[in-house]
Amino acid sequence: MSVNQQAHTGPPYGQPQPGYQGYQQPAYGGQSLPGVPQSQYGAYNGPMPGYQQPVPPQGYFPSLGFPSKGSPVSLNSDTSSLAPNFIGSLRAPPTSGAPPPASGASHPSGHLAYSQFEHGDVQNGIPASAAPMQRPPASQPFLPGSAPTPVSQISTFQQYGPPPASVQQLRNHMAGMTIGSTAASAPPPAGLGYGVGPSSYPPTTGAPRPPAMPGPPLPGQTVAGPPPSSQPNHVSSPPPPSSMAGLHPGPPMSGLHGPPPPTHPPQPGYQMQQNGSFGQMRGPQPNYGGAYPGAPNYGSPPGPPPPPKRLDPDSIPSPIQVIEDDRNNRGSEPFVTGVRGQVPPLVTTNFLVKDQGNASPRYIRCTSYNIPCTSDMAKQSQVPLAAVIKPLATLPPEETLPYLVDHGESGPVRCNRCKAYMCPFMQFIEGGRRFQCCFCSCVTEVPPHYFQHLDHTGKRVDFYDRPELSLGSYEFLATVDYCKNNKFPSPPAFIFMIDVSYNAVKSGLVRLICEELKSLLDYLPREGNMEESAIRVGFVTYNKVLHFYNVKSSLAQPQMMVVSDVADMFVPLLDGFLVNVNESRTVIASLLDQIPEMFADTRETETVFAPVIQAGLEALKAAECAGKLFIFHTSLPIAEAPGKLKNRDDRKLINTDKEKTLFQPQTSFYNNLAKDCVAQGCCVDLFLFPNQYLDVATLGVVPYQTGGSIYKYAYFQLETDQYRFLNDLRRDVQKEVGFDAVMRVRTSTGIRATDFFGAFYMSNTTDVEMAGLDCDKTITVEFKHDDKLSEDSGALLQCALLYTSCAGQRRLRIHNLSLNCCTQLADLYRNCETDTLINYLAKYAYRGVLSSPVKTVRDALINQCAQILACYRKNCASPSSAGQLILPECMKLLPVYLNCVLKSDVLQPGPEVTTDDRAYIRQLVTSMDVAETNVFFYPRLLPLTKADVDSDSLPAAIRNSEERLSKGDIYLLENGLNVFVWVGVSVQQGLIQNLFGVSSFSQISNALSTLPVMENPFSKKVRSIVDMIQGQRSRYMKLIIVKQEDKLEMLFKHFLVEDKSLSGGASYVDFLCHMHKEIRQLLS
Amino acid sequence: MLLSSLEGALDQTSFIPPKSFCRAMATYLEFIQQNEERDGVRFSWNVWPSSRLEATRMVVPLACLLTPLKERLDLPPVQYEPVLCSRPTCKAVLNPLCQVDYRAKLWACNFCFQRNQFPPAYAGISEVNQPAELMPQFSTIEYIVQRGPQTPLIFLYVVDTCLEEEDLQALKESLQMSLSLLPPDALVGLITFGRMVQVHELSCEGISKSYVFRGTKDLAAKQIQDMLGLSRPAVPMQQGRPLQTPEQPVISSRFLQPVHKIDMNLTDLLGELQRDPWPVTQGKRPLRSTGVALSIAVGLLEGTFPNTGARIMLFTGGPPTQGPGMVVGDELKTPIRSWHDIEKDNARFMKKATKHYETLANRSAANGHCIDIYACALDQTGLLEMKCCANLTGGHMVMGDSFNTSLFKQTFQRVFSKGYNGEFRMAFGANLDVKTSRELKIAGAIGPCISLNAKGPCVSENELGIGGTSQWKICSLDPSTTLAIYFEVVNQHNAPIPQGGRGAVQFVTQYQHSSTQRRIRVTTIARNWADAQTQLQHIEAAFDQEAAAVLMARLGVYRAESEEGPDVLRWLDRQLIRLCQKFGQYNKDDPNSFRLSESFSLYPQFIFHLRRSPFLQVFNNSPDESSYYRHHFARQDLTQSLIMIQPILYAYSFHGPPEPVLLDSSSILPDRILLMDTFFQIVIYLGETIAQWQKAGYQDMPEYENFKHLLQAPLDDAQEILQTRFPMPRYIHTEHGGSQARFLLSKVNPSQTHNNLYAWGQESGAPILTDDVSLQVFMDHLKKLAVSSAS
């Protein structure tokens, strides 16, 4: 748990790490991670021990000392970093010498931060100012501490920065407060209520403590803290100190290093903690206690001294660090799925998967790989049990696609009772004549044709010959019983439906689409090695009426059929509407040539929408096949027709109880339509080109429920957006897709899939139906207990997806996954995956906004996370001061990520975010997989100027905070939807010349949608980075050039998610404090 | 006395009075014929009973058959406006019957007696310088007037694509051929239908474009126009922008284009027409959206060219099977309704469908557009339900077995045939206004028209046919289109008309000529009044039994549309008996004493054949066939109508030149070739011996060339009939014992049947296997009933 933090420390201590690893490994070995991760842990442990020993004090002191040395303010923050173990930046202030004031300041900040969460603005202003304040002085890179420290600090800080941060995480200012309280007994309360506590205690405690605090606390921390420091939570803190030490007091460092190993012994003592991997708490607490005492102070007097309050951002857990560590530790070896309940590497890590009986994490990821045995435990922990399933995920070329298994005419072998499909977990008994179902324990006869003898271990002799016995993922060929109407399906069809109203024609969109389709049609998805795609295509254009085209191969010219009876849509032709591309090539080409001409002079501005879908649906019905509609639409459908919409965009609803209506469809018409579409296997992909509000919430209903995608290009302009649109279109048309899909998740007795999130339709409580399902669509499934699980047998999931392939073959794709079960909460917390958790929470929250006010949703999210963390704190972490914030290692990023979710446009829209954007994002996120949500909520920020021109690796990412940006550098930020290239004001002219081909900063154009092609290494490198990143995402991202201090920068800053956002979103630090407060409230 | 009254009654200007009573008959025939030729009018009575009471006792109502556009070689139209009576309720046109004061330049309306000033242009008139409309020979005159914009003729093809490949091909060819027959500036449009309905846009290059409608949904005219983009865009106006006026022609030009502009395009388009592509599974009928297709056609024209002559031409190869106007479901196992079903009230869709087509027909008629139905299929196609479309709008109805038959091809071609003066034999949007002198009122009309609901003083409260109006609209008419118009004498018995008084009727027909000119044809006729009590013989002698038979038949057929068959027959019988009672000469209760005068002698026979005709008998006819026959019966002129009632039979033999023979089984002899013309069929029947000879091949032997000529003679005569008849009759060539001989056998009077065969002797004709009564039996009964004092 604590590992993460250590990871930060790791780098700085490069050398130490190894040593730590050694130690830690053993310690963590028990946990789960055999290799790499442990090293991190080790590192933490190391530090901790170090602290515990005599050294710790030193370590802290140094840090403290620095701050004190430097400007008090900055130092304070640093000190806080020391305190880090416990969060309290506040303490630092005290130490710095201006404790009271400092504390006071911090308090306010803290309050502010919280208040922000709760109330919003008033205080925001202040905190915001405070934050900047701190940073500047601190010297952006490294915080206050850095300022005081020598230049070198910068570098070191960067590295160290993180560690402290991690440490700090543990403690909020609050914690500090509490600590103080512990010291004074009184303080704690103060700490609890920022508002309250401070008021009462601050004065009294504040003054006295500060002085006292500094000294005692630290020692205390060191003493108790270090060992427990329990790297788990705060681990990082130790390192920072060490680093600090390293910088200043060389000796301490060494001392530290030395100590760590020895520390082990102490750890044992704390084993409890370690087990929980939360030990740190104690350590920190003491420390904080000292430091924080100041915090209490803040409450009262503090206001003034801004310096003291803040946590050092570097000291709180850093996503970058965590990602980097995981990449380093787990990216090298293949992930072998043979073992039950293994936690896979993070989604940000490149790794290979070897399927040995469990589905690849590319198909299924779980929030936890160790499930509580009882529902009580599950309730207690509040950790949602969910799996994020991407049934048709694309695999890297090195991994093999699921094998296709044909069980002959009788179809796949299944359990008689629960109908689970044959899988590696089925137990063959009675010499192989029967098998016992691993899900429901029912015994089923093995069909004669499937019989095989068992070997001495009870395995079937053909174990390795049969994918369904040895692999986690495989496919069955379905028999006619699995087909609609007991008829094998026809090959699916694609229907392109193009808006030809005035806007679409004028913007050049129609011509663009037609041109593109001419070549794109040659790249329809094909099955395996088939020569040509079996998919048939059809064309429709529309404005207020619909135009169908007969492109039968025997015609000399296409024929256009206008259907103006939009009130009662039907398909005017059967033969000749859906055709084979090759056969009708010339007619299609002629049609695509003529469409732009025919409507060149159109003056029709109104459009219809529902009838368009109905038309596609009817066409597929008539052709008796499944398929996909590609609809290119530009405006709110106001023409008289079913599904007609009115403009109901009303920003005044934001933050009211009626805000949810903005996310709900205007009319239930589209829900019914979606239902019909699903029944027919008609998937709808919607490309939107709005110039104004067009009610995505309503238009998106059908695409959403049919498993389709929505693409939105606001204010579409041919020059800047065509490349992006065409890329999306190409990918969307070409990507692997299944139709008429039904997915069911079976589980072993004890748990049950209870809730589903994603783009699909459900007609009952168990079957997820999707008219279409492509390789990017993800379904998140939540499980609940309905009985006890046993540690021995663990828990099994089997996800079966019945679908029609793009060649019209009916198939079943099976993914199996086995999980561990635990009776100790600690095991649960040790095997969680925060990214997946966030994926679930985001989807949960985004669905919540449909029925509850956004504020309620946000509060619920915060509350649930607080409960998760509080439960950990209460049950897994070793006892420690309440003032300490202790995070499970696996979840140490939960606060920062959660904060990102809370600040997202859906849950906290800024003024520039349109209602359509919110609805769009809401639907988008609902189908995202873990990797996508990860980068979406915590964008990737890469310093381009740091890129190594000669290697093909990416530069190391940095944290999403403005203070990490240097005005002399160029950065790239991506979140899966947009790519920003941020150019600092003082970037070298040469770089600008190389990259943009202009001679000065001021000449850089904002209008660029791609980077100019320049023949120099830097340009090439940057473009290759952009291309690489684009290649990793399912959608082509919009490239936006942002110049520092330009007005576009506001937009960019919105994505610097660790900072306070303009819309009122809290900064990471503030939020962490708030979480801490919440947790403490829960604990008390 | 009779003579004198007759002479006095007849106006010199109108005709030459008969010189003697013995010549009266012949004279009346001449008179009638002359009148018909000049005015296109045949009255049932040519001397009118002068009181209401007497008139009703005449049994056969006072009525006439009017052929408004009767072709007149000798009638050059005048190029000015007619002069109208200034009384707003009258507005009769100046005519030869008006009294004119040349000096005062005044004229007195002969209908309302209003005195009118001549318009300034007539300043120069005098007894010797009369305008044409005052000359007696111009009792019928035609004016060409300049009114409104001239719009070209419009032809909208509505084509069923649920046809067999062969049929569709033939139809496509016919349609393509028709383009060359149209006037070059005529507008054409194309709608195709099957499961869907497609309205083709004809102006587009490169890509053929059509608007498609679902075949199951009835759309209001407004909706259709909106969907076709025909409604005027209101938005730009609201925005106050200078409206770039989408002119009406511009809009409509998308669907209706001048032939000369797009005939290539349209020819290609027609050539590319495919069979309806929707799959038809075993045991199903193709889904055919005739109802919606028609609805759209009507809506399209309604929105683009209201009140302009236009022709919607529906080509269908089967019954409508879906949507509004559906006649039968698509399950083949449920057969299309028969008369039996209808009687048992088992025709599920009939009422609804009929209502749908009636609505359409009325809308179409209101806009002056006519609907033709060309139905070619072996089974029924729903003509019963759709008949009103043609009936109310004056459209054609053609029924055939296949589009790939000469019957259809030539009939269709004949739609575009031209008259003697090179003009199309079609006119549009006619408005027939009938004016009567005070003693007469208008009871109604029967024919291809709708009421314009023009109430006026001369409209009777008693309706016969389409009544309650003095004006009717005839959306499409040709030179043979004939309406039956019924009058009521309203003069009271106690207000005798002075000796020599005449009743007058004026028919004013405004119409759009095929040259797109607006024209007005005015026919003014007058007949003498006679007191039926004192001058019955006089009236009797002026009875036109042919016209009367047709007029009564029209009434009967009109009733048959809404009443049970037997009721109509009973009514017809009663009328006949009453007539015989009234005009027969007999001793009470002595059938043998019964005699009818010459002017009535044929009437019972007509009624006898009428009773057996398919117009009143539905047995052996499908509802579609009945509708088809009735449709034609209600619009043909007197001659054709009589042929329909009593087919003509000619005999060819070595015994002499071809001769008409009795339509009687006794005429069927082995050594004769018979040619029967029933209007709908031309049957050539080879007698037993002739047939044997032909089989033996005598006609090919040089020495029997006369036999060859004999065989050829009826063929030539048949050709002649075929050439002129519209629609093309079914041509049947059969022989004794042939299955097709039934067409002949079912028509002839069954004087010999299996029941009385031996009584009549084997040598004389062929026995008919029927239980129908023969004319002889019918006459015997008639006499008995007529003389019976009981009735």
Short mmCIF file of N, CA, C and O in Angstrom, two decimals, chain A residues 557-562 564-565 568-574 594 598 603, chain B residues 196 198 206-214 217 227 241 272 277-279:
data_model
loop_
_atom_site.label_atom_id
_atom_site.label_comp_id
_atom_site.label_asym_id
_atom_site.label_seq_id
_atom_site.Cartn_x
_atom_site.Cartn_y
_atom_site.Cartn_z
N GLN A 557 -27.61 4.19 -63.39
CA GLN A 557 -27.54 5.37 -62.52
C GLN A 557 -28.24 5.02 -61.22
O GLN A 557 -29.19 4.26 -61.23
N PRO A 558 -27.76 5.59 -60.15
CA PRO A 558 -28.51 5.33 -58.91
C PRO A 558 -29.89 5.97 -59.00
O PRO A 558 -30.10 6.91 -59.76
N GLN A 559 -30.79 5.43 -58.24
CA GLN A 559 -32.13 6.03 -58.20
C GLN A 559 -32.37 6.56 -56.81
O GLN A 559 -32.02 5.93 -55.83
N MET A 560 -32.99 7.70 -56.78
CA MET A 560 -33.26 8.32 -55.49
C MET A 560 -34.73 8.19 -55.18
O MET A 560 -35.59 8.41 -56.02
N MET A 561 -35.00 7.82 -53.95
CA MET A 561 -36.40 7.70 -53.56
C MET A 561 -36.61 8.55 -52.33
O MET A 561 -35.98 8.36 -51.31
N VAL A 562 -37.51 9.48 -52.47
CA VAL A 562 -37.75 10.42 -51.39
C VAL A 562 -38.92 9.93 -50.56
O VAL A 562 -39.96 9.60 -51.10
N SER A 564 -41.23 11.35 -47.78
CA SER A 564 -41.54 12.54 -47.01
C SER A 564 -42.50 12.23 -45.88
O SER A 564 -42.76 13.07 -45.05
N ASP A 565 -42.97 11.03 -45.85
CA ASP A 565 -43.90 10.68 -44.79
C ASP A 565 -43.12 10.31 -43.54
O ASP A 565 -43.06 9.16 -43.14
N ASP A 568 -44.43 8.37 -40.33
CA ASP A 568 -44.71 6.95 -40.30
C ASP A 568 -43.68 6.29 -41.21
O ASP A 568 -43.96 5.91 -42.32
N MET A 569 -42.50 6.20 -40.71
CA MET A 569 -41.36 5.87 -41.57
C MET A 569 -41.44 4.43 -42.10
O MET A 569 -41.95 3.53 -41.45
N PHE A 570 -40.96 4.28 -43.28
CA PHE A 570 -40.89 2.96 -43.89
C PHE A 570 -39.75 2.98 -44.89
O PHE A 570 -39.21 4.04 -45.21
N VAL A 571 -39.41 1.82 -45.37
CA VAL A 571 -38.32 1.75 -46.33
C VAL A 571 -38.93 1.53 -47.71
O VAL A 571 -39.70 0.61 -47.91
N PRO A 572 -38.61 2.40 -48.62
CA PRO A 572 -39.30 2.36 -49.90
C PRO A 572 -38.79 1.28 -50.83
O PRO A 572 -39.41 1.00 -51.84
N LEU A 573 -37.67 0.71 -50.54
CA LEU A 573 -37.19 -0.31 -51.47
C LEU A 573 -36.44 -1.38 -50.73
O LEU A 573 -35.97 -1.17 -49.61
N LEU A 574 -36.35 -2.49 -51.32
CA LEU A 574 -35.71 -3.60 -50.66
C LEU A 574 -34.52 -3.99 -51.50
O LEU A 574 -33.37 -3.91 -51.08
N GLN A 594 -22.70 12.39 -56.97
CA GLN A 594 -23.86 13.24 -57.23
C GLN A 594 -24.50 13.84 -55.99
O GLN A 594 -25.12 14.89 -56.07
N MET A 598 -26.35 17.38 -55.94
CA MET A 598 -27.81 17.45 -55.86
C MET A 598 -28.27 18.42 -54.79
O MET A 598 -29.29 19.09 -54.94
N ARG A 603 -31.87 24.74 -49.54
CA ARG A 603 -32.11 25.84 -48.60
C ARG A 603 -32.84 25.29 -47.38
O ARG A 603 -33.35 26.02 -46.56
N MET B 196 -45.33 0.03 -52.40
CA MET B 196 -45.18 1.44 -52.11
C MET B 196 -45.73 2.22 -53.29
O MET B 196 -45.95 1.66 -54.36
N GLN B 198 -44.75 5.40 -55.72
CA GLN B 198 -43.66 6.30 -56.08
C GLN B 198 -44.16 7.37 -57.02
O GLN B 198 -44.75 7.07 -58.06
N GLY B 206 -29.33 12.71 -64.51
CA GLY B 206 -28.33 11.91 -63.82
C GLY B 206 -28.91 10.88 -62.90
O GLY B 206 -28.70 9.70 -63.05
N ILE B 207 -29.68 11.35 -61.97
CA ILE B 207 -30.19 10.42 -60.98
C ILE B 207 -31.70 10.50 -61.04
O ILE B 207 -32.26 11.59 -61.08
N SER B 208 -32.30 9.39 -61.14
CA SER B 208 -33.76 9.47 -61.20
C SER B 208 -34.30 9.54 -59.80
O SER B 208 -33.87 8.83 -58.91
N LYS B 209 -35.26 10.41 -59.65
CA LYS B 209 -35.69 10.74 -58.31
C LYS B 209 -37.18 10.48 -58.19
O LYS B 209 -37.95 10.80 -59.09
N SER B 210 -37.55 9.92 -57.10
CA SER B 210 -38.98 9.72 -56.91
C SER B 210 -39.32 9.89 -55.44
O SER B 210 -38.49 9.68 -54.57
N TYR B 211 -40.56 10.28 -55.20
CA TYR B 211 -41.04 10.39 -53.83
C TYR B 211 -41.82 9.14 -53.53
O TYR B 211 -42.63 8.70 -54.34
N VAL B 212 -41.54 8.58 -52.40
CA VAL B 212 -42.14 7.29 -52.10
C VAL B 212 -43.11 7.42 -50.93
O VAL B 212 -42.83 8.11 -49.95
N PHE B 213 -44.23 6.77 -51.07
CA PHE B 213 -45.22 6.79 -50.01
C PHE B 213 -45.56 5.36 -49.62
O PHE B 213 -45.55 4.46 -50.45
N ARG B 214 -45.87 5.23 -48.40
CA ARG B 214 -46.25 3.92 -47.90
C ARG B 214 -47.62 3.59 -48.45
O ARG B 214 -48.49 4.44 -48.53
N LYS B 217 -51.13 3.81 -45.96
CA LYS B 217 -51.56 4.94 -45.14
C LYS B 217 -52.30 5.95 -46.00
O LYS B 217 -51.78 6.42 -47.00
N MET B 227 -45.77 16.74 -48.46
CA MET B 227 -44.71 15.76 -48.62
C MET B 227 -44.08 15.83 -50.00
O MET B 227 -42.92 15.47 -50.17
N ARG B 241 -38.31 38.30 -45.99
CA ARG B 241 -37.34 38.38 -47.08
C ARG B 241 -38.09 38.51 -48.40
O ARG B 241 -39.20 38.00 -48.53
N GLU B 272 -37.03 1.50 -67.63
CA GLU B 272 -36.32 0.94 -66.48
C GLU B 272 -37.26 0.45 -65.39
O GLU B 272 -36.80 -0.10 -64.39
N PRO B 277 -40.33 -4.87 -56.32
CA PRO B 277 -39.26 -5.76 -55.86
C PRO B 277 -39.57 -6.49 -54.57
O PRO B 277 -38.81 -7.35 -54.16
N TRP B 278 -40.63 -6.15 -53.93
CA TRP B 278 -40.87 -6.81 -52.65
C TRP B 278 -41.30 -8.24 -52.89
O TRP B 278 -42.13 -8.52 -53.75
N PRO B 279 -40.74 -9.11 -52.13
CA PRO B 279 -41.02 -10.52 -52.37
C PRO B 279 -42.49 -10.87 -52.08
O PRO B 279 -43.09 -10.34 -51.15
#
